[in-house]
XYZ file of C-alpha atoms in Angstrom:
681
model
C 136.301 30.275 110.633
C 135.195 27.510 108.707
C 131.721 26.197 109.939
C 131.597 22.315 109.293
C 128.581 21.351 107.321
C 126.417 19.482 109.747
C 125.200 16.866 106.858
C 128.811 16.053 105.963
C 129.647 15.518 109.637
C 126.607 12.927 109.860
C 127.885 11.098 107.128
C 131.071 10.905 108.434
C 129.876 8.968 111.328
C 127.469 7.000 109.087
C 130.412 5.387 107.618
C 131.928 4.820 110.630
C 128.492 3.492 112.075
C 127.996 1.177 108.406
C 131.543 -0.187 108.929
C 130.931 -1.119 112.441
C 127.663 -2.525 111.429
C 129.169 -4.701 108.615
C 132.043 -6.203 110.900
C 129.054 -6.926 113.386
C 127.106 -8.716 110.688
C 130.352 -10.822 109.395
C 131.369 -11.891 112.872
C 127.580 -12.631 113.401
C 128.110 -15.031 110.661
C 130.681 -16.931 112.477
C 129.165 -16.801 115.726
C 125.124 -16.891 115.533
C 124.427 -17.045 119.305
C 126.507 -14.330 120.584
C 124.571 -11.842 122.171
C 126.924 -8.921 122.333
C 127.659 -9.189 118.940
C 123.505 -8.965 118.020
C 123.332 -6.274 120.920
C 126.193 -4.362 119.090
C 124.905 -4.392 115.949
C 121.382 -3.273 117.082
C 122.864 -0.378 118.755
C 124.581 0.815 115.346
C 120.814 0.381 113.701
C 119.664 2.433 116.411
C 122.048 5.213 116.070
C 122.167 5.289 112.280
C 118.286 5.622 112.588
C 118.546 8.625 115.275
C 121.000 10.460 113.752
C 119.700 10.383 110.410
C 116.056 11.574 111.846
C 118.087 14.293 113.624
C 119.870 15.693 110.246
C 116.693 15.561 108.174
C 117.719 12.114 106.307
C 114.242 10.767 106.762
C 114.102 7.982 104.084
C 117.441 6.356 106.090
C 115.561 6.668 109.395
C 112.257 5.460 108.043
C 114.277 2.397 106.250
C 116.427 1.792 109.474
C 113.252 2.022 111.599
C 112.077 -1.073 109.799
C 115.512 -3.053 109.183
C 115.757 -2.237 113.341
C 112.388 -3.768 113.675
C 112.975 -6.915 111.950
C 116.570 -7.336 113.890
C 115.035 -7.141 116.911
C 113.494 -10.307 116.455
C 117.102 -11.836 116.457
C 117.986 -9.774 119.631
C 114.860 -11.193 121.424
C 115.594 -15.028 120.420
C 112.493 -15.200 118.240
C 114.549 -15.738 115.328
C 118.169 -17.088 114.828
C 121.131 -15.529 112.939
C 122.063 -17.470 109.922
C 123.909 -17.145 106.357
C 120.662 -16.134 104.655
C 119.615 -13.292 107.223
C 123.217 -11.621 106.955
C 123.577 -11.507 103.484
C 120.344 -9.926 103.361
C 121.094 -7.580 106.011
C 124.432 -6.752 104.174
C 122.253 -5.443 100.963
C 120.308 -3.739 103.328
C 123.680 -2.087 104.737
C 124.583 -1.235 101.004
C 120.939 0.307 100.613
C 121.306 2.615 103.762
C 124.886 3.797 102.386
C 123.297 4.920 99.007
C 120.335 6.327 100.716
C 123.272 8.545 102.551
C 125.277 9.187 100.040
C 122.288 10.498 97.373
C 119.843 11.645 99.756
C 117.825 13.467 96.656
C 117.983 10.605 94.317
C 115.080 7.830 94.308
C 116.832 4.485 94.736
C 114.566 1.777 94.268
C 115.066 -1.835 96.082
C 114.427 -1.075 99.539
C 110.825 -2.550 99.935
C 112.250 -5.676 98.364
C 115.330 -6.165 101.004
C 112.897 -5.486 103.835
C 110.317 -7.971 102.625
C 113.203 -10.496 102.194
C 114.309 -9.871 105.490
C 110.893 -9.804 107.359
C 110.330 -13.545 105.559
C 113.467 -14.900 106.816
C 113.154 -13.641 110.754
C 109.526 -15.088 110.702
C 111.002 -18.427 109.629
C 107.880 -18.872 107.572
C 105.837 -18.490 110.071
C 102.734 -16.180 110.478
C 103.917 -12.789 110.896
C 102.901 -11.773 114.825
C 100.800 -8.413 114.124
C 101.524 -5.900 116.228
C 99.186 -4.238 118.028
C 97.733 -0.310 117.394
C 100.139 2.074 118.492
C 97.395 4.112 120.381
C 95.152 1.390 121.835
C 94.565 2.166 125.175
C 95.588 -0.329 128.058
C 92.032 -0.241 129.307
C 90.624 -1.423 126.081
C 93.357 -4.356 126.175
C 92.311 -6.824 129.221
C 95.047 -9.116 130.028
C 93.737 -12.350 130.333
C 94.670 -14.411 133.285
C 97.052 -16.774 134.006
C 100.881 -17.210 134.320
C 101.880 -15.656 131.485
C 99.316 -12.606 131.835
C 100.787 -9.218 130.691
C 101.017 -6.324 133.187
C 100.379 -2.647 133.030
C 103.311 -0.606 133.384
C 103.613 3.119 134.002
C 106.315 4.996 132.270
C 106.934 8.427 133.302
C 110.241 10.486 131.631
C 111.031 13.962 130.876
C 113.904 14.240 128.356
C 117.091 16.405 129.049
C 117.131 20.217 128.930
C 119.428 19.609 125.591
C 117.267 16.751 123.778
C 115.699 19.197 121.587
C 118.966 20.936 120.722
C 120.633 17.749 119.410
C 117.658 16.477 117.512
C 115.746 14.149 119.517
C 112.237 13.995 118.526
C 109.718 12.755 121.344
C 107.295 11.610 118.944
C 109.846 9.227 117.269
C 110.282 7.806 120.784
C 107.109 7.266 121.263
C 106.430 5.249 118.280
C 108.942 2.943 119.064
C 107.221 2.576 122.741
C 104.133 1.463 120.884
C 106.103 -1.265 119.525
C 106.196 -2.991 122.883
C 102.731 -3.168 123.414
C 99.063 -1.748 123.599
C 99.778 1.749 125.399
C 97.997 4.890 126.202
C 99.669 8.056 126.451
C 99.334 11.429 128.401
C 101.143 14.421 128.465
C 102.296 16.288 131.528
C 102.293 19.656 131.658
C 102.699 20.922 134.827
C 106.297 22.055 134.238
C 105.345 24.297 131.632
C 106.511 27.531 132.493
C 104.890 30.862 131.279
C 105.134 32.545 127.909
C 107.746 35.410 129.245
C 110.133 32.864 130.932
C 109.578 29.873 128.477
C 112.684 28.473 126.383
C 111.543 26.837 122.938
C 114.604 24.971 122.607
C 113.825 23.154 126.385
C 111.507 19.921 126.509
C 109.581 21.264 129.603
C 106.613 18.514 128.663
C 106.753 15.164 130.113
C 105.135 12.096 128.977
C 103.041 9.579 131.013
C 102.915 5.953 129.076
C 100.988 3.010 130.271
C 102.011 -0.180 128.623
C 100.749 -3.556 128.512
C 103.584 -6.444 128.528
C 105.090 -9.040 130.662
C 108.170 -7.013 131.125
C 109.186 -4.353 129.199
C 112.361 -3.074 131.227
C 115.127 -4.203 128.461
C 112.899 -2.764 125.271
C 112.497 0.818 126.857
C 116.223 0.929 127.797
C 116.854 0.221 124.010
C 114.093 3.243 123.246
C 116.389 5.718 125.643
C 120.147 4.149 124.822
C 121.563 7.331 124.480
C 119.258 9.539 126.716
C 119.013 7.527 129.974
C 122.019 8.778 131.838
C 120.723 12.360 131.764
C 116.961 12.382 131.893
C 114.214 11.692 134.375
C 112.561 8.326 133.914
C 110.603 5.750 135.979
C 108.982 2.775 135.223
C 106.599 0.893 138.011
C 104.344 -1.939 137.318
C 100.248 -1.007 138.102
C 98.364 -2.998 140.555
C 94.487 -2.703 140.504
C 94.099 0.262 143.038
C 96.677 2.107 141.212
C 95.137 1.656 137.963
C 91.895 3.248 139.198
C 93.389 6.269 139.825
C 93.157 8.827 137.024
C 96.085 8.975 134.571
C 96.976 12.876 135.200
C 95.610 15.416 137.136
C 94.814 18.870 135.832
C 97.329 21.154 136.368
C 95.972 24.356 138.540
C 96.097 27.695 136.369
C 98.557 29.275 138.963
C 100.663 26.058 138.729
C 101.023 26.457 134.638
C 101.943 30.078 135.008
C 104.294 28.892 137.715
C 107.966 30.174 137.488
C 110.298 27.155 135.999
C 112.086 26.884 139.280
C 108.791 25.568 140.745
C 108.237 21.714 140.533
C 104.385 20.924 139.989
C 103.280 17.414 141.261
C 102.227 16.100 137.677
C 101.222 12.352 138.292
C 99.865 11.705 141.742
C 100.286 8.472 142.763
C 103.029 7.223 140.837
C 106.532 6.900 142.174
C 108.644 9.282 140.506
C 110.948 12.441 141.833
C 110.944 15.625 139.635
C 114.000 17.239 139.429
C 114.080 21.101 139.375
C 113.522 22.552 135.595
C 117.061 24.209 135.768
C 118.610 20.900 136.347
C 116.514 19.625 133.834
C 117.818 22.157 131.081
C 121.437 21.858 132.478
C 124.095 19.419 130.433
C 124.795 17.108 132.791
C 128.241 15.682 131.774
C 130.129 13.168 134.085
C 133.148 13.953 135.940
C 136.322 13.161 133.730
C 133.991 12.779 130.563
C 136.516 14.946 128.328
C 136.574 14.211 124.695
C 139.247 12.011 123.617
C 139.494 12.574 120.076
C 138.776 15.520 117.572
C 137.473 14.984 114.106
C 139.918 17.231 111.730
C 139.906 17.530 107.778
C 142.411 15.667 106.096
C 143.598 18.881 104.115
C 144.062 20.408 107.315
C 146.860 17.623 108.297
C 148.139 18.044 104.962
C 148.652 21.544 105.182
C 150.371 21.354 108.854
C 152.627 18.581 107.470
C 153.639 21.207 104.667
C 154.394 23.862 106.976
C 156.351 21.658 109.330
C 158.616 20.783 106.335
C 159.038 24.342 105.691
C 160.232 24.823 109.186
C 162.370 22.295 108.962
C 164.227 23.377 105.892
C 164.409 26.762 107.730
C 165.989 25.025 110.840
C 168.651 23.405 108.633
C 169.611 26.802 107.096
C 169.502 28.371 110.544
C 171.582 25.536 111.927
C 174.283 26.118 109.044
C 174.677 29.752 109.640
C 174.858 29.142 113.287
C 177.714 26.330 112.672
C 179.787 29.108 110.760
C 179.176 31.654 113.390
C 181.391 32.654 116.682
C 178.297 33.951 118.446
C 177.206 31.266 121.147
C 173.895 32.655 121.771
C 172.522 31.894 117.962
C 174.308 28.479 118.714
C 172.114 27.971 121.608
C 169.066 29.616 119.723
C 169.517 27.118 116.633
C 170.179 24.136 118.771
C 166.882 24.987 120.890
C 164.858 25.213 117.356
C 166.453 22.146 115.686
C 165.042 19.916 119.307
C 161.689 21.808 118.927
C 161.572 21.410 115.332
C 162.000 17.614 115.850
C 159.513 17.110 118.097
C 156.779 19.131 115.991
C 157.805 16.923 113.109
C 157.355 13.789 115.106
C 154.119 14.920 116.615
C 152.793 16.020 113.523
C 153.679 12.581 111.880
C 152.294 10.672 114.601
C 149.046 12.381 114.351
C 149.058 11.372 110.405
C 149.962 7.820 111.147
C 146.680 5.598 110.721
C 146.572 1.703 112.030
C 146.353 -0.492 108.661
C 143.329 -2.258 110.599
C 141.462 0.378 109.723
C 141.798 -0.745 105.622
C 141.957 -4.346 107.128
C 138.503 -4.402 107.801
C 137.006 -3.556 104.377
C 138.344 -6.661 102.746
C 136.230 -9.108 105.060
C 133.370 -8.101 103.076
C 134.966 -8.315 99.693
C 136.036 -12.300 100.646
C 132.645 -12.944 102.252
C 131.084 -11.925 98.607
C 133.903 -13.604 96.620
C 133.519 -16.581 98.604
C 129.745 -16.577 97.717
C 130.230 -15.912 94.223
C 133.092 -18.157 93.423
C 131.453 -20.947 95.725
C 134.788 -21.310 97.055
C 134.478 -21.422 101.056
C 137.186 -19.073 102.429
C 138.854 -18.509 105.723
C 140.010 -15.097 106.061
C 142.954 -14.377 108.610
C 144.455 -10.555 109.434
C 147.445 -10.350 111.807
C 149.678 -7.104 112.384
C 146.449 -4.635 112.296
C 148.111 -2.369 114.887
C 150.951 -1.562 112.470
C 150.612 2.086 111.615
C 151.090 3.922 108.138
C 150.999 7.533 106.882
C 147.405 8.323 106.188
C 148.234 8.916 102.319
C 149.509 5.429 101.934
C 146.334 3.656 103.623
C 144.112 5.909 101.282
C 146.058 4.809 97.991
C 146.612 1.053 99.500
C 143.049 0.164 99.068
C 142.767 -0.368 95.366
C 145.904 -2.391 94.770
C 145.028 -4.617 97.797
C 141.453 -5.199 96.436
C 142.938 -6.610 93.376
C 145.778 -8.464 94.678
C 143.044 -10.267 97.406
C 140.627 -10.919 94.333
C 143.471 -12.564 92.460
C 144.369 -14.854 95.173
C 140.432 -15.977 95.478
C 139.967 -16.114 91.880
C 143.148 -17.333 90.632
C 145.071 -18.669 93.461
C 142.716 -20.704 95.395
C 141.209 -24.143 93.889
C 137.590 -25.012 94.267
C 136.816 -27.336 97.303
C 136.725 -30.666 94.904
C 140.004 -30.112 93.646
C 141.545 -28.850 97.290
C 139.810 -32.381 98.714
C 141.717 -34.282 95.531
C 145.008 -32.855 96.720
C 144.815 -33.903 100.400
C 144.119 -30.070 101.203
C 140.932 -28.815 103.474
C 138.060 -27.632 101.746
C 138.220 -24.360 102.833
C 141.154 -21.981 101.635
C 143.162 -19.399 103.542
C 143.676 -15.808 102.269
C 146.064 -14.475 105.014
C 146.638 -10.453 104.954
C 148.843 -9.620 107.335
C 151.374 -6.566 108.086
C 154.697 -6.030 110.144
C 157.562 -3.475 110.664
C 160.559 -4.212 108.477
C 163.665 -1.686 109.026
C 162.267 1.807 107.476
C 159.451 -0.157 105.785
C 156.384 -1.831 106.390
C 155.599 -5.250 104.779
C 152.261 -5.958 103.791
C 151.572 -9.709 102.668
C 148.854 -11.341 100.996
C 149.091 -14.862 100.872
C 147.089 -18.037 100.129
C 147.527 -21.943 100.279
C 146.240 -22.401 96.783
C 148.227 -24.129 93.747
C 151.000 -21.431 93.455
C 151.849 -19.839 90.288
C 152.599 -21.976 87.171
C 155.756 -20.871 85.872
C 155.821 -22.768 82.586
C 152.341 -21.203 82.055
C 153.532 -17.882 82.701
C 156.595 -18.216 80.476
C 154.189 -19.516 77.513
C 152.275 -16.318 77.962
C 154.699 -14.135 78.055
C 156.283 -15.125 75.026
C 152.969 -15.348 73.303
C 152.601 -11.502 74.200
C 155.996 -10.893 73.041
C 157.411 -9.735 76.486
C 160.204 -11.962 76.419
C 161.596 -14.200 73.507
C 162.386 -17.705 73.704
C 165.614 -18.053 74.526
C 165.650 -15.582 76.912
C 166.888 -16.522 80.716
C 165.564 -15.397 83.628
C 165.236 -16.325 87.291
C 161.829 -17.466 88.710
C 161.713 -14.098 90.893
C 162.310 -12.033 87.466
C 159.835 -14.673 85.941
C 157.050 -14.302 88.654
C 157.427 -10.222 87.709
C 155.717 -10.473 84.246
C 152.439 -10.965 85.996
C 152.677 -7.016 86.426
C 152.987 -6.530 82.844
C 150.054 -4.419 81.362
C 147.589 -6.960 79.650
C 148.997 -10.027 80.917
C 146.896 -12.748 82.310
C 147.062 -16.710 82.381
C 143.355 -16.769 82.830
C 141.520 -19.315 80.066
C 138.560 -17.390 79.971
C 137.120 -13.883 80.538
C 134.834 -13.591 83.443
C 133.378 -10.902 85.783
C 136.649 -11.197 87.975
C 139.621 -11.565 85.980
C 140.405 -12.450 82.302
C 141.572 -9.406 80.729
C 144.776 -8.281 82.113
C 143.847 -5.522 83.811
C 144.471 -4.908 87.640
C 147.984 -6.236 88.374
C 149.737 -3.672 86.210
C 147.879 -0.705 87.696
C 148.750 -2.517 91.406
C 152.714 -1.896 90.081
C 152.093 1.174 89.268
C 150.484 2.443 92.329
C 153.186 0.586 94.493
C 155.743 2.382 92.435
C 154.418 5.722 93.137
C 154.529 5.134 96.709
C 157.826 4.461 96.623
C 157.294 0.629 97.145
C 158.243 -2.656 95.618
C 156.088 -6.236 95.435
C 157.973 -9.538 96.191
C 156.322 -12.686 95.024
C 157.392 -15.999 96.417
C 155.536 -19.111 95.593
C 155.634 -22.964 95.891
C 153.696 -25.304 93.893
C 150.553 -26.975 95.265
C 151.562 -24.460 98.419
C 150.420 -21.197 97.547
C 151.312 -17.638 96.854
C 152.471 -14.746 98.869
C 152.621 -11.260 97.656
C 154.430 -9.037 99.692
C 154.086 -5.101 99.415
C 157.417 -2.959 101.090
C 156.293 0.572 101.589
C 158.123 3.604 103.500
C 156.653 4.293 106.734
C 155.621 7.864 105.435
C 156.017 10.316 102.614
C 156.743 13.538 103.995
C 159.576 13.740 106.706
C 162.621 11.426 107.392
C 165.845 11.217 109.003
C 168.654 10.941 106.763
C 172.285 10.887 106.236
C 173.704 13.054 103.876
C 176.701 11.811 102.006
C 178.982 13.335 98.962
C 179.678 11.347 95.628
C 181.979 13.345 93.989
C 180.859 17.190 93.937
C 176.975 15.894 94.640
C 175.314 15.458 97.694
C 172.664 12.456 98.203
C 170.344 11.489 101.254
C 170.131 8.082 102.791
C 166.975 7.432 104.979
C 168.685 6.610 108.112
C 166.455 4.195 108.882
C 167.559 1.771 106.203
C 171.137 2.089 107.642
C 173.053 -0.535 109.494
C 176.706 0.554 109.665
C 179.039 2.543 108.311
C 182.533 1.203 107.367
C 185.719 2.273 105.736
C 186.294 0.631 102.245
C 189.930 -1.551 102.682
C 192.851 -0.102 101.020
C 193.860 -2.044 97.756
C 190.492 -4.088 97.675
C 190.590 -3.759 93.853
C 194.006 -5.896 93.699
C 192.335 -8.806 95.792
C 188.800 -8.537 94.344
C 189.357 -10.766 91.370
C 185.624 -9.541 90.049
C 183.945 -10.441 93.392
C 182.516 -6.954 94.550
C 181.771 -8.169 98.303
C 182.680 -7.244 101.678
C 183.272 -9.041 104.770
C 181.112 -7.586 107.418
C 181.728 -9.703 110.610
C 181.872 -13.191 108.630
C 178.815 -12.211 106.009
C 179.678 -11.708 102.516
C 178.112 -8.215 101.569
C 177.967 -7.198 97.963
C 178.695 -3.053 97.398
C 177.983 -0.846 94.695
C 180.412 2.177 93.728
C 178.168 5.031 93.432
C 180.619 7.111 91.637
C 180.246 4.068 88.909
C 176.463 3.940 89.134
C 175.891 7.652 88.956
C 178.785 8.329 86.359
C 180.721 10.616 88.119
C 183.912 12.337 86.829
C 186.989 13.087 88.706
C 189.448 11.209 90.922
C 187.756 9.308 93.973
C 188.842 10.375 97.350
C 191.683 8.165 98.917
C 189.761 6.905 101.945
C 186.367 6.205 100.746
C 183.588 4.921 103.247
C 180.801 2.142 102.733
C 177.382 2.784 104.192
C 175.812 -0.668 104.604
C 171.811 -0.706 103.888
C 169.192 -3.055 104.329
C 165.610 -3.741 102.526
C 163.774 -7.062 103.840
C 166.163 -9.372 103.776
C 168.914 -8.030 101.599
C 171.928 -5.905 101.968
C 174.328 -3.970 99.974
C 176.960 -1.524 100.641
C 177.074 1.685 99.125
C 180.501 3.333 98.726
C 180.647 7.176 99.022
C 183.580 9.680 99.003
C 182.773 11.315 102.552
C 179.747 10.997 105.118
C 178.618 14.549 106.080
C 176.227 13.643 108.774
C 172.358 13.241 109.669
C 169.637 15.777 109.219
C 166.120 15.970 108.764
C 164.939 15.268 105.671
C 162.147 16.893 103.946
C 160.794 14.635 101.041
C 160.124 16.659 97.755
C 158.547 14.079 94.804
C 160.379 14.526 91.393
C 158.685 15.262 88.486
C 157.146 13.019 85.874
C 160.443 13.625 83.492
C 162.361 11.603 86.140
C 159.744 8.836 86.803
C 162.192 6.578 84.680
C 165.324 7.307 87.358
C 165.023 4.304 89.836
C 168.081 4.814 92.190
C 166.062 8.019 93.520
C 162.964 8.393 95.623
C 162.543 12.149 95.778
C 164.894 15.359 97.069
C 165.218 17.390 99.279
C 166.511 20.974 100.283
C 169.574 21.409 102.261
C 170.545 24.319 104.720
C 172.055 26.202 101.987
C 169.466 26.241 99.714
C 171.124 23.376 97.100
C 169.102 20.214 96.356
C 170.181 16.797 97.313
C 168.866 13.472 95.829
C 167.337 10.919 98.237
C 168.435 7.351 97.516
C 166.037 4.734 96.628
C 167.636 2.123 99.234
C 165.117 -0.564 98.447
C 166.140 -0.337 94.696
C 169.625 0.232 95.176
C 169.397 -3.472 97.525
C 167.618 -4.875 94.785
C 169.917 -3.933 92.148
C 173.110 -4.337 93.829
C 173.272 -8.173 93.415
C 172.473 -7.884 89.422
C 175.046 -5.104 88.993
C 177.843 -6.947 90.639
C 176.661 -10.125 88.302
C 176.927 -7.761 85.541
C 180.310 -6.699 86.559
C 181.651 -10.372 86.971
C 180.001 -11.223 83.566
C 181.845 -8.351 81.985
C 185.494 -8.811 83.626
C 185.436 -12.554 82.917
C 184.715 -12.050 79.092
């Protein structure tokens, strides 16, 4: 049994909270007066502080405590959120991240960040000095008048499991001390005798008299995550109640009383004491069942591998059953096929992650690039609910960073140039995702100046990528920007100019069996579209035969199957097209593409596949049927073979190559054009 590391659990939860904090701060910059955003940001800080103290990250808890104290002025309306505050708060968030990642390392800069944060929230005015934490209420008499602070009596008992989960009562009392002058009295009337005392149960209660106008909201924040399961009473004290002694000495027999007897700890206060047995119990509201479970990614990968092996074994059983006359065996094979198919879909669903979890990371990138380059930018996202395999999500982060930086640095003009061109001063970068057949299309679009084809060509000739007389279409020319070392930047900056990045993007996307499309319009902008398969693990496939070889076509890319008309060669006249209900679709003879020897079948079939907006027909000898396909990656020795995206093991133990339909669709037109040129010559 694997026991998870509690500090690693904290780090994982802290990462999520820091992402939430960053998103809240960026939203707050756009809507500074939104109280919901301010409160959610404050709650994220409060949770990080409490969890940090619980798991021994003292430096984190102390830094966040001061951060929270400064930000509390914004929450109380004493200061206004502005761009300067957001920038320093983001720096503070980054500092918290470093403290969590490297807890043993001394990390400087925290004091400077907090000092700058305090200066901003105080607005240059004199700071309001916090009263001493342990000043008795009687030593701070209130001035008479309409705004005279009152004395409030707070009595609370923590839940029975509070100490077990790391709650520190002293830290809670320190937070209460920030509300106003107070006096604190421990209530020991519920402490049982030693023979029945449970050291993990908080038997001691606390009476706190606070001088403040109305501390209700601040007290709710202090006990934010304990309020539902604890005893807490807050009442204002009038002159008569103030004269009553704060606590009564507990009788000896009361101190030694069994834990199931309640004692009157505070005469004169309006509070109901629950039995200690209830205080120890973990009270959960009805129906509050866990809705999610954190599972290490390695276990999901292992589960996916096991499911893949099960699918292969099921295929072998189905093939054996098909050759047998045993009806019982056939029934079991069919049942196993149904169950393995359902298990495959469920496992793949577990691995699917909304791409919005990736998109959220780039808001900070856009914010920082806008400040660094002095370009006002409006960042727009769409399709955040589109799901991709978690492996794809993890490997897409760096390529998208490069593409977004490229759009901001190269694509968007400065505000002055945009105004001169009749555009709004603020540029737009749009990041979107949408399902497209068997793929997900992720687009990064900007409304900048577009690609300069002449400049790209000149740079390509200068670098020796093409010769002066090479004829290229616009899409082919645009693909040159992904060549290693290619850059049209006139000078090297911190962001660009060295030609490193776009070639890495291309290699990464190729490794994911994806493609990159570039569309641009001078003066209107550029769009980079990444087309990626939904998953890298298991797919439904159509098994076909070409000569003696068998190949798998991803079923989601298949539109339809038709028979190749007899005598089509006699009427083709060099035009390899089929008329599919009024639309001309180019077709490729896979026997010619793969160099298959031997005569073709008399009645060949055409499988129409699509990728994006393109379609191509693949001529095969036989369509064998559909099957579940476990994708096995090809070795590096086969990386130059672009027609195949992987391989799979069939039920009889043989190997079938998986066709890369996106590559075949893009290559189809070029293949047809070469064929036409050869025949014309």
